[in-house]
Amino acid sequence: MQKSIRKIAITGGTHGNELTGVYLINKFKTDPSIVKRESFETIIMHTNKKAIEKCTRYIDNDLNRAFGESDLTDSAKSSYEDISAKLINQTLGPKGVESPNVDFIVDLHSTTSNMGLSVVIDNENELTWQVAAYLKEKEPKVNIFRWKGDTGDASFVHSVAQNGFAIEVGAIPQGVIRADLFFETENLCIIFWIFSRS
């Protein structure tokens, strides 16, 4: 392993109508023993609470495109999601420093695309790819995608940490939860924690 993992964040509800992440975070908050380990700290977080309440993708703009370095430092950006991104960055980052507050972020999503159980990576960090390879070894049905970006800057929630990725599961209609993919995503999270404590 590139370095030891001392603090992990698992986030969900970045898009408020993607319920797999929303309900998994609810479950992990209700029973933290599922994701807590003695060898590292786990932060469990809903990232877009207002969008979750309204069961909509976002309130003002896409939170998962609000974490570019220029966005996080632009004081003129003051939408609900822009302010949320800055607060999340303070809690989990700050982005771009050598030792952010968390070592690894897993952001949970669902999609209307027929992607099955997928890991989406937008960085070249060795530890991120080691984790992805481990997940693929333990759960062969996992698809791994390299995201090249659509903003010119890594702007996803998990980009706040040096290592991380999104877990995307689908096809699931917006505002709906599928039990099979819910439990497959939960199992993938548990495999991740097994890797992290090794």
Tab-separated table of N, CA, C and O in Angstrom, residues 12-19 22 29 45-61 63 78-85 87-88:
chain	number	residue	atom	x	y	z
A	12	GLY	N	-22.791	10.464	0.711
A	12	GLY	CA	-23.932	10.103	-0.125
A	12	GLY	C	-24.917	11.250	-0.183
A	12	GLY	O	-24.885	12.150	0.658
A	13	GLY	N	-25.775	11.224	-1.186
A	13	GLY	CA	-26.750	12.293	-1.343
A	13	GLY	C	-26.174	13.522	-1.997
A	13	GLY	O	-26.759	14.600	-1.897
A	14	THR	N	-25.045	13.390	-2.659
A	14	THR	CA	-24.500	14.513	-3.422
A	14	THR	C	-25.526	14.967	-4.449
A	14	THR	O	-25.696	16.154	-4.690
A	15	HIS	N	-26.204	13.991	-5.032
A	15	HIS	CA	-27.412	14.252	-5.815
A	15	HIS	C	-28.585	13.712	-4.999
A	15	HIS	O	-28.652	12.518	-4.712
A	16	GLY	N	-29.459	14.596	-4.595
A	16	GLY	CA	-30.472	14.254	-3.603
A	16	GLY	C	-31.498	13.236	-4.045
A	16	GLY	O	-32.215	12.683	-3.226
A	17	ASN	N	-31.597	12.962	-5.351
A	17	ASN	CA	-32.564	11.977	-5.843
A	17	ASN	C	-31.909	10.634	-6.177
A	17	ASN	O	-32.536	9.776	-6.788
A	18	GLU	N	-30.650	10.460	-5.779
A	18	GLU	CA	-29.943	9.186	-5.954
A	18	GLU	C	-29.940	8.492	-4.598
A	18	GLU	O	-29.070	8.720	-3.757
A	19	LEU	N	-30.940	7.658	-4.388
A	19	LEU	CA	-31.271	7.207	-3.040
A	19	LEU	C	-30.392	6.096	-2.492
A	19	LEU	O	-30.391	5.857	-1.282
A	22	VAL	N	-28.043	7.906	-0.271
A	22	VAL	CA	-28.792	8.534	0.831
A	22	VAL	C	-29.140	7.497	1.896
A	22	VAL	O	-28.890	7.693	3.095
A	29	LYS	N	-25.200	5.611	9.651
A	29	LYS	CA	-25.369	6.487	10.818
A	29	LYS	C	-26.141	5.778	11.921
A	29	LYS	O	-25.857	5.965	13.106
A	45	MET	N	-21.278	11.053	5.940
A	45	MET	CA	-21.827	12.383	5.676
A	45	MET	C	-22.832	12.385	4.518
A	45	MET	O	-22.541	11.859	3.442
A	46	HIS	N	-23.988	12.995	4.761
A	46	HIS	CA	-24.865	13.404	3.662
A	46	HIS	C	-24.325	14.739	3.160
A	46	HIS	O	-24.104	15.652	3.961
A	47	THR	N	-24.147	14.858	1.866
A	47	THR	CA	-23.490	16.052	1.349
A	47	THR	C	-24.444	17.149	0.863
A	47	THR	O	-24.067	18.315	0.858
A	48	ASN	N	-25.646	16.798	0.436
A	48	ASN	CA	-26.569	17.809	-0.103
A	48	ASN	C	-27.933	17.653	0.566
A	48	ASN	O	-28.897	17.163	-0.026
A	49	LYS	N	-28.010	18.103	1.806
A	49	LYS	CA	-29.186	17.830	2.636
A	49	LYS	C	-30.475	18.443	2.089
A	49	LYS	O	-31.530	17.817	2.139
A	50	LYS	N	-30.412	19.642	1.560
A	50	LYS	CA	-31.640	20.263	1.030
A	50	LYS	C	-32.144	19.506	-0.198
A	50	LYS	O	-33.359	19.317	-0.362
A	51	ALA	N	-31.225	19.078	-1.055
A	51	ALA	CA	-31.646	18.316	-2.244
A	51	ALA	C	-32.219	16.960	-1.836
A	51	ALA	O	-33.162	16.468	-2.461
A	52	ILE	N	-31.668	16.364	-0.772
A	52	ILE	CA	-32.209	15.098	-0.258
A	52	ILE	C	-33.635	15.313	0.236
A	52	ILE	O	-34.541	14.532	-0.065
A	53	GLU	N	-33.864	16.387	0.995
A	53	GLU	CA	-35.205	16.679	1.513
A	53	GLU	C	-36.217	16.831	0.382
A	53	GLU	O	-37.363	16.394	0.498
A	54	LYS	N	-35.794	17.433	-0.724
A	54	LYS	CA	-36.702	17.666	-1.855
A	54	LYS	C	-36.663	16.529	-2.874
A	54	LYS	O	-37.426	16.555	-3.845
A	55	CYS	N	-35.773	15.549	-2.655
A	55	CYS	CA	-35.589	14.428	-3.589
A	55	CYS	C	-35.383	14.946	-5.011
A	55	CYS	O	-36.030	14.532	-5.965
A	56	THR	N	-34.446	15.879	-5.130
A	56	THR	CA	-34.089	16.455	-6.422
A	56	THR	C	-32.577	16.396	-6.584
A	56	THR	O	-31.852	16.278	-5.592
A	57	ARG	N	-32.100	16.469	-7.807
A	57	ARG	CA	-30.660	16.333	-8.056
A	57	ARG	C	-29.872	17.400	-7.304
A	57	ARG	O	-28.859	17.113	-6.688
A	58	TYR	N	-30.322	18.640	-7.384
A	58	TYR	CA	-29.655	19.733	-6.678
A	58	TYR	C	-30.639	20.871	-6.473
A	58	TYR	O	-31.746	20.858	-7.015
A	59	ILE	N	-30.222	21.872	-5.703
A	59	ILE	CA	-31.061	23.041	-5.447
A	59	ILE	C	-30.769	24.146	-6.468
A	59	ILE	O	-31.653	24.616	-7.159
A	60	ASP	N	-29.519	24.576	-6.551
A	60	ASP	CA	-29.134	25.661	-7.456
A	60	ASP	C	-28.235	25.190	-8.600
A	60	ASP	O	-28.399	25.612	-9.731
A	61	ASN	N	-27.262	24.364	-8.292
A	61	ASN	CA	-26.340	23.851	-9.305
A	61	ASN	C	-25.737	22.544	-8.799
A	61	ASN	O	-25.830	22.216	-7.620
A	63	LEU	N	-23.762	19.949	-7.203
A	63	LEU	CA	-22.740	19.909	-6.168
A	63	LEU	C	-21.524	19.108	-6.620
A	63	LEU	O	-20.393	19.425	-6.263
A	78	SER	N	-21.885	31.772	-4.491
A	78	SER	CA	-22.607	31.759	-3.216
A	78	SER	C	-23.935	31.019	-3.279
A	78	SER	O	-24.803	31.240	-2.444
A	79	SER	N	-24.100	30.147	-4.268
A	79	SER	CA	-25.315	29.342	-4.305
A	79	SER	C	-25.300	28.353	-3.139
A	79	SER	O	-24.282	28.180	-2.466
A	80	TYR	N	-26.428	27.688	-2.918
A	80	TYR	CA	-26.489	26.700	-1.841
A	80	TYR	C	-25.402	25.645	-2.020
A	80	TYR	O	-24.679	25.313	-1.067
A	81	GLU	N	-25.272	25.111	-3.228
A	81	GLU	CA	-24.271	24.076	-3.451
A	81	GLU	C	-22.847	24.617	-3.367
A	81	GLU	O	-21.949	23.927	-2.870
A	82	ASP	N	-22.616	25.850	-3.806
A	82	ASP	CA	-21.279	26.437	-3.702
A	82	ASP	C	-20.860	26.580	-2.235
A	82	ASP	O	-19.724	26.255	-1.864
A	83	ILE	N	-21.779	27.042	-1.412
A	83	ILE	CA	-21.480	27.178	0.026
A	83	ILE	C	-21.285	25.802	0.651
A	83	ILE	O	-20.360	25.599	1.448
A	84	SER	N	-22.121	24.839	0.263
A	84	SER	CA	-21.973	23.472	0.785
A	84	SER	C	-20.621	22.894	0.406
A	84	SER	O	-19.953	22.255	1.233
A	85	ALA	N	-20.197	23.112	-0.836
A	85	ALA	CA	-18.897	22.600	-1.287
A	85	ALA	C	-17.770	23.183	-0.457
A	85	ALA	O	-16.834	22.456	-0.056
A	87	LEU	N	-17.929	24.291	2.629
A	87	LEU	CA	-17.978	23.704	3.978
A	87	LEU	C	-17.459	22.266	3.982
A	87	LEU	O	-16.713	21.867	4.887
A	88	ILE	N	-17.842	21.489	2.973
A	88	ILE	CA	-17.345	20.109	2.863
A	88	ILE	C	-15.829	20.126	2.686
A	88	ILE	O	-15.108	19.323	3.288
